[in-house]
Amino acid sequence: MKITNFRNVETKEVDDPDAKGVKVRWLISEKDGAPNFAMRLFETEPGGHTPYHQHAWEHEVLILKGVGNLVTENGSFSLNKGDAVFVPGEENHQFKNASEETFIFLCVVPHQK
Amino acid sequence: MKITNFRNVETKEVDDPDAKGVKVRWLISEKDGAPNFAMRLFETEPGGHTPYHQHAWEHEVLILKGVGNLVTENGSFSLNKGDAVFVPGEENHQFKNASEETFIFLCVVPHQK
């Protein structure tokens, strides 16, 4: 059992040359004994974005604060507080801040085996 | 790819005789093609609670609104907005509303095989 407020979890800059102004907190991960998947909180500055990329694993996302865009091969879609987003494996995607406030979202991913 | 606001997802009463005043929305599930785990949003009325129970699978939780308690074999712990909770498999647990406003949390679980 673990309870921790997100504010008490270390913030790391997302270490990817195609990311800009994105920080991540690993709220629950393998270190906590989580056997299957990890819960991360992303904070994206105004003008910031994750890389436009693809990978084998899925994302399950909940938008917590701010306004963003999800960029895909099929266009760009507005993201607002309370939106749930499922990004299947292998699909190109990018999360972008679209406002002047911090864009915050939760993103759950399976552990990389 | 799926984007949907939580308000547009059907609300179901939690169908368990030991639950009280708890509704669930399955935001992302196997129906969406999610291969590994499901993201659900729980809304608990004042006075409401989930069952005190255990099961083989883990929970990864984020508290979104309100004030609650997590009841465990080792006592009861306060839950507030922004708290992340990891409940390992096999551990007894119960989520209770501890205030006069709706207590809302996200709970991610692996699919039951």
mmCIF file of C-alpha atoms in Angstrom:
data_model
loop_
_atom_site.group_PDB
_atom_site.id
_atom_site.type_symbol
_atom_site.label_atom_id
_atom_site.label_comp_id
_atom_site.label_asym_id
_atom_site.label_seq_id
_atom_site.Cartn_x
_atom_site.Cartn_y
_atom_site.Cartn_z
ATOM 1 C CA MET A 1 0.000 0.000 0.000
ATOM 2 C CA LYS A 2 1.315 3.419 -0.892
ATOM 3 C CA ILE A 3 -0.329 6.838 -0.626
ATOM 4 C CA THR A 4 1.524 9.905 -1.837
ATOM 5 C CA ASN A 5 0.438 13.282 -3.063
ATOM 6 C CA PHE A 6 1.643 14.064 -6.575
ATOM 7 C CA ARG A 7 3.383 17.199 -5.239
ATOM 8 C CA ASN A 8 5.692 14.969 -3.197
ATOM 9 C CA VAL A 9 6.836 12.945 -6.193
ATOM 10 C CA GLU A 10 10.060 13.993 -7.885
ATOM 11 C CA THR A 11 9.662 15.979 -11.106
ATOM 12 C CA LYS A 12 11.896 15.027 -14.035
ATOM 13 C CA GLU A 13 12.353 16.832 -17.324
ATOM 14 C CA VAL A 14 11.279 14.516 -20.149
ATOM 15 C CA ASP A 15 14.601 13.526 -21.661
ATOM 16 C CA ASP A 16 13.817 13.484 -25.376
ATOM 17 C CA PRO A 17 15.196 15.951 -27.928
ATOM 18 C CA ASP A 18 11.744 16.202 -29.530
ATOM 19 C CA ALA A 19 9.996 17.095 -26.277
ATOM 20 C CA LYS A 20 9.750 20.712 -25.158
ATOM 21 C CA GLY A 21 8.820 22.005 -21.711
ATOM 22 C CA VAL A 22 7.457 18.709 -20.404
ATOM 23 C CA LYS A 23 7.993 17.341 -16.915
ATOM 24 C CA VAL A 24 6.933 13.977 -15.587
ATOM 25 C CA ARG A 25 6.265 12.529 -12.140
ATOM 26 C CA TRP A 26 6.129 8.731 -11.863
ATOM 27 C CA LEU A 27 3.340 8.454 -9.274
ATOM 28 C CA ILE A 28 3.193 4.632 -9.257
ATOM 29 C CA SER A 29 5.794 2.416 -10.917
ATOM 30 C CA GLU A 30 7.642 -0.891 -10.713
ATOM 31 C CA LYS A 31 9.630 0.533 -7.791
ATOM 32 C CA ASP A 32 6.404 0.477 -5.771
ATOM 33 C CA GLY A 33 5.794 -3.168 -6.639
ATOM 34 C CA ALA A 34 3.243 -2.381 -9.351
ATOM 35 C CA PRO A 35 3.220 -5.600 -11.400
ATOM 36 C CA ASN A 36 1.679 -4.479 -14.696
ATOM 37 C CA PHE A 37 1.520 -0.753 -15.426
ATOM 38 C CA ALA A 38 2.738 2.658 -14.318
ATOM 39 C CA MET A 39 0.843 5.890 -13.595
ATOM 40 C CA ARG A 40 2.635 9.106 -14.575
ATOM 41 C CA LEU A 41 1.616 12.759 -14.307
ATOM 42 C CA PHE A 42 2.788 15.080 -17.108
ATOM 43 C CA GLU A 43 3.012 18.861 -16.793
ATOM 44 C CA THR A 44 3.461 20.736 -20.049
ATOM 45 C CA GLU A 45 4.356 24.426 -20.125
ATOM 46 C CA PRO A 46 2.664 26.897 -22.479
ATOM 47 C CA GLY A 47 4.253 26.210 -25.875
ATOM 48 C CA GLY A 48 5.398 22.765 -24.744
ATOM 49 C CA HIS A 49 4.749 19.361 -26.244
ATOM 50 C CA THR A 50 5.683 15.682 -26.058
ATOM 51 C CA PRO A 51 7.512 14.116 -29.043
ATOM 52 C CA TYR A 52 5.479 13.222 -32.113
ATOM 53 C CA HIS A 53 6.223 9.510 -32.106
ATOM 54 C CA GLN A 54 4.914 5.971 -31.978
ATOM 55 C CA HIS A 55 5.704 2.852 -29.985
ATOM 56 C CA ALA A 56 4.368 -0.636 -29.437
ATOM 57 C CA TRP A 57 2.484 0.089 -26.202
ATOM 58 C CA GLU A 58 -0.750 1.910 -25.531
ATOM 59 C CA HIS A 59 -1.510 5.057 -23.513
ATOM 60 C CA GLU A 60 -4.518 5.544 -21.279
ATOM 61 C CA VAL A 61 -4.793 9.243 -20.463
ATOM 62 C CA LEU A 62 -6.993 11.566 -18.418
ATOM 63 C CA ILE A 63 -6.745 15.327 -18.908
ATOM 64 C CA LEU A 64 -6.549 16.994 -15.490
ATOM 65 C CA LYS A 65 -5.975 20.692 -16.217
ATOM 66 C CA GLY A 66 -5.619 23.117 -19.080
ATOM 67 C CA VAL A 67 -6.271 22.831 -22.789
ATOM 68 C CA GLY A 68 -4.236 20.832 -25.263
ATOM 69 C CA ASN A 69 -4.175 19.164 -28.616
ATOM 70 C CA LEU A 70 -3.628 15.555 -29.526
ATOM 71 C CA VAL A 71 -1.779 15.433 -32.853
ATOM 72 C CA THR A 72 -2.278 12.223 -34.833
ATOM 73 C CA GLU A 73 -1.963 10.949 -38.397
ATOM 74 C CA ASN A 74 -5.634 11.816 -38.798
ATOM 75 C CA GLY A 75 -5.388 15.401 -37.637
ATOM 76 C CA SER A 76 -5.322 17.354 -34.413
ATOM 77 C CA PHE A 77 -7.982 17.031 -31.708
ATOM 78 C CA SER A 78 -8.781 19.389 -28.845
ATOM 79 C CA LEU A 79 -8.246 18.074 -25.321
ATOM 80 C CA ASN A 80 -9.971 19.497 -22.282
ATOM 81 C CA LYS A 81 -10.291 18.726 -18.585
ATOM 82 C CA GLY A 82 -12.076 15.430 -18.006
ATOM 83 C CA ASP A 83 -11.292 13.974 -21.416
ATOM 84 C CA ALA A 84 -10.149 10.348 -21.449
ATOM 85 C CA VAL A 85 -7.828 9.405 -24.328
ATOM 86 C CA PHE A 86 -6.922 5.931 -25.521
ATOM 87 C CA VAL A 87 -3.896 5.836 -27.835
ATOM 88 C CA PRO A 88 -3.424 2.280 -29.198
ATOM 89 C CA GLY A 89 0.076 0.900 -29.693
ATOM 90 C CA GLU A 90 1.841 1.774 -32.969
ATOM 91 C CA GLU A 91 -0.185 4.974 -33.572
ATOM 92 C CA ASN A 92 1.658 8.259 -33.974
ATOM 93 C CA HIS A 93 0.701 10.803 -31.330
ATOM 94 C CA GLN A 94 1.796 14.025 -29.671
ATOM 95 C CA PHE A 95 0.351 15.959 -26.739
ATOM 96 C CA LYS A 96 0.664 19.760 -27.057
ATOM 97 C CA ASN A 97 -0.256 22.558 -24.738
ATOM 98 C CA ALA A 98 -2.757 24.851 -26.505
ATOM 99 C CA SER A 99 -3.180 27.560 -23.871
ATOM 100 C CA GLU A 100 -1.265 29.930 -21.627
ATOM 101 C CA GLU A 101 -1.679 27.772 -18.533
ATOM 102 C CA THR A 102 0.067 24.517 -17.653
ATOM 103 C CA PHE A 103 -1.480 21.513 -19.401
ATOM 104 C CA ILE A 104 -1.589 18.554 -17.026
ATOM 105 C CA PHE A 105 -2.536 14.986 -17.818
ATOM 106 C CA LEU A 106 -2.259 11.542 -16.316
ATOM 107 C CA CYS A 107 -0.837 8.818 -18.582
ATOM 108 C CA VAL A 108 -0.864 5.101 -17.729
ATOM 109 C CA VAL A 109 1.419 2.713 -19.621
ATOM 110 C CA PRO A 110 2.237 -0.994 -19.353
ATOM 111 C CA HIS A 111 5.699 -1.796 -18.041
ATOM 112 C CA GLN A 112 8.286 -2.257 -20.786
ATOM 113 C CA LYS A 113 9.348 -5.909 -20.683
ATOM 114 C CA MET B 1 -7.667 6.386 -30.910
ATOM 115 C CA LYS B 2 -10.560 7.417 -28.709
ATOM 116 C CA ILE B 3 -11.267 10.736 -27.002
ATOM 117 C CA THR B 4 -14.307 11.078 -24.792
ATOM 118 C CA ASN B 5 -15.202 13.332 -21.911
ATOM 119 C CA PHE B 6 -16.015 11.435 -18.728
ATOM 120 C CA ARG B 7 -19.431 13.132 -18.647
ATOM 121 C CA ASN B 8 -20.336 11.342 -21.870
ATOM 122 C CA VAL B 9 -19.567 7.895 -20.484
ATOM 123 C CA GLU B 10 -22.473 5.897 -19.078
ATOM 124 C CA THR B 11 -22.747 5.863 -15.293
ATOM 125 C CA LYS B 12 -23.486 2.531 -13.608
ATOM 126 C CA GLU B 13 -24.343 1.852 -9.994
ATOM 127 C CA VAL B 14 -21.664 -0.421 -8.514
ATOM 128 C CA ASP B 15 -23.480 -3.734 -8.260
ATOM 129 C CA ASP B 16 -22.190 -5.100 -4.964
ATOM 130 C CA PRO B 17 -24.288 -5.531 -1.818
ATOM 131 C CA ASP B 18 -21.416 -4.142 0.274
ATOM 132 C CA ALA B 19 -21.090 -0.963 -1.779
ATOM 133 C CA LYS B 20 -23.181 2.089 -0.937
ATOM 134 C CA GLY B 21 -23.770 5.153 -3.105
ATOM 135 C CA VAL B 22 -20.993 4.410 -5.602
ATOM 136 C CA LYS B 23 -21.228 4.910 -9.339
ATOM 137 C CA VAL B 24 -18.657 3.957 -11.946
ATOM 138 C CA ARG B 25 -17.862 5.080 -15.486
ATOM 139 C CA TRP B 26 -15.610 2.791 -17.534
ATOM 140 C CA LEU B 27 -13.655 5.480 -19.423
ATOM 141 C CA ILE B 28 -11.336 3.072 -21.281
ATOM 142 C CA SER B 29 -11.849 -0.690 -21.374
ATOM 143 C CA GLU B 30 -11.432 -3.836 -23.465
ATOM 144 C CA LYS B 31 -14.345 -2.628 -25.619
ATOM 145 C CA ASP B 32 -12.074 0.184 -26.826
ATOM 146 C CA GLY B 33 -9.335 -2.270 -27.745
ATOM 147 C CA ALA B 34 -7.300 -1.594 -24.617
ATOM 148 C CA PRO B 35 -5.064 -4.664 -24.403
ATOM 149 C CA ASN B 36 -3.927 -4.653 -20.776
ATOM 150 C CA PHE B 37 -5.829 -2.491 -18.318
ATOM 151 C CA ALA B 38 -8.967 -0.419 -17.818
ATOM 152 C CA MET B 39 -9.452 3.144 -16.542
ATOM 153 C CA ARG B 40 -12.571 3.740 -14.462
ATOM 154 C CA LEU B 41 -13.924 6.864 -12.725
ATOM 155 C CA PHE B 42 -15.732 6.350 -9.397
ATOM 156 C CA GLU B 43 -18.146 8.852 -7.872
ATOM 157 C CA THR B 44 -19.050 8.225 -4.237
ATOM 158 C CA GLU B 45 -21.890 10.082 -2.536
ATOM 159 C CA PRO B 46 -21.564 11.522 0.958
ATOM 160 C CA GLY B 47 -21.864 8.521 3.272
ATOM 161 C CA GLY B 48 -20.965 6.167 0.429
ATOM 162 C CA HIS B 49 -18.225 3.571 0.166
ATOM 163 C CA THR B 50 -16.875 0.714 -1.913
ATOM 164 C CA PRO B 51 -16.906 -2.822 -0.437
ATOM 165 C CA TYR B 52 -14.246 -3.718 2.103
ATOM 166 C CA HIS B 53 -12.707 -6.573 0.172
ATOM 167 C CA GLN B 54 -9.615 -8.068 -1.431
ATOM 168 C CA HIS B 55 -8.789 -9.615 -4.799
ATOM 169 C CA ALA B 56 -5.790 -10.846 -6.726
ATOM 170 C CA TRP B 57 -5.259 -7.715 -8.812
ATOM 171 C CA GLU B 58 -3.838 -4.319 -7.957
ATOM 172 C CA HIS B 59 -5.410 -0.848 -8.051
ATOM 173 C CA GLU B 60 -3.668 2.309 -9.217
ATOM 174 C CA VAL B 61 -5.727 5.280 -8.073
ATOM 175 C CA LEU B 62 -5.670 9.071 -8.320
ATOM 176 C CA ILE B 63 -7.970 11.149 -6.116
ATOM 177 C CA LEU B 64 -9.665 13.795 -8.265
ATOM 178 C CA LYS B 65 -12.150 15.533 -5.946
ATOM 179 C CA GLY B 66 -13.348 15.523 -2.375
ATOM 180 C CA VAL B 67 -12.031 13.905 0.778
ATOM 181 C CA GLY B 68 -12.081 10.213 1.576
ATOM 182 C CA ASN B 69 -10.594 7.460 3.632
ATOM 183 C CA LEU B 70 -8.791 4.340 2.571
ATOM 184 C CA VAL B 71 -9.628 1.580 5.052
ATOM 185 C CA THR B 72 -7.032 -1.203 5.281
ATOM 186 C CA GLU B 73 -5.948 -3.950 7.670
ATOM 187 C CA ASN B 74 -3.441 -1.447 9.053
ATOM 188 C CA GLY B 75 -5.919 1.331 9.763
ATOM 189 C CA SER B 76 -7.668 4.137 7.923
ATOM 190 C CA PHE B 77 -5.806 6.776 5.913
ATOM 191 C CA SER B 78 -7.024 10.175 4.729
ATOM 192 C CA LEU B 79 -7.279 10.708 0.966
ATOM 193 C CA ASN B 80 -7.235 14.127 -0.658
ATOM 194 C CA LYS B 81 -7.160 15.581 -4.146
ATOM 195 C CA GLY B 82 -3.928 14.751 -5.932
ATOM 196 C CA ASP B 83 -3.135 11.684 -3.844
ATOM 197 C CA ALA B 84 -1.947 8.626 -5.774
ATOM 198 C CA VAL B 85 -2.753 5.279 -4.168
ATOM 199 C CA PHE B 86 -1.258 1.895 -4.987
ATOM 200 C CA VAL B 87 -3.224 -1.046 -3.562
ATOM 201 C CA PRO B 88 -1.310 -4.301 -4.201
ATOM 202 C CA GLY B 89 -3.201 -7.477 -5.039
ATOM 203 C CA GLU B 90 -4.576 -9.524 -2.101
ATOM 204 C CA GLU B 91 -4.705 -6.554 0.309
ATOM 205 C CA ASN B 92 -8.006 -5.663 1.948
ATOM 206 C CA HIS B 93 -9.185 -2.158 1.077
ATOM 207 C CA GLN B 94 -12.192 0.130 1.026
ATOM 208 C CA PHE B 95 -12.661 3.658 -0.295
ATOM 209 C CA LYS B 96 -15.060 5.801 1.767
ATOM 210 C CA ASN B 97 -16.335 9.300 1.292
ATOM 211 C CA ALA B 98 -15.370 11.377 4.345
ATOM 212 C CA SER B 99 -17.044 14.675 3.483
ATOM 213 C CA GLU B 100 -20.335 16.218 2.382
ATOM 214 C CA GLU B 101 -19.280 16.552 -1.265
ATOM 215 C CA THR B 102 -18.948 13.836 -3.873
ATOM 216 C CA PHE B 103 -15.679 11.914 -3.565
ATOM 217 C CA ILE B 104 -14.277 11.184 -7.028
ATOM 218 C CA PHE B 105 -11.311 9.010 -7.929
ATOM 219 C CA LEU B 106 -9.800 7.318 -10.925
ATOM 220 C CA CYS B 107 -8.967 3.614 -10.564
ATOM 221 C CA VAL B 108 -6.938 1.624 -13.093
ATOM 222 C CA VAL B 109 -7.048 -2.196 -13.021
ATOM 223 C CA PRO B 110 -5.597 -4.955 -15.193
ATOM 224 C CA HIS B 111 -8.116 -6.855 -17.289
ATOM 225 C CA GLN B 112 -9.443 -10.003 -15.592
ATOM 226 C CA LYS B 113 -8.156 -12.951 -17.644
#
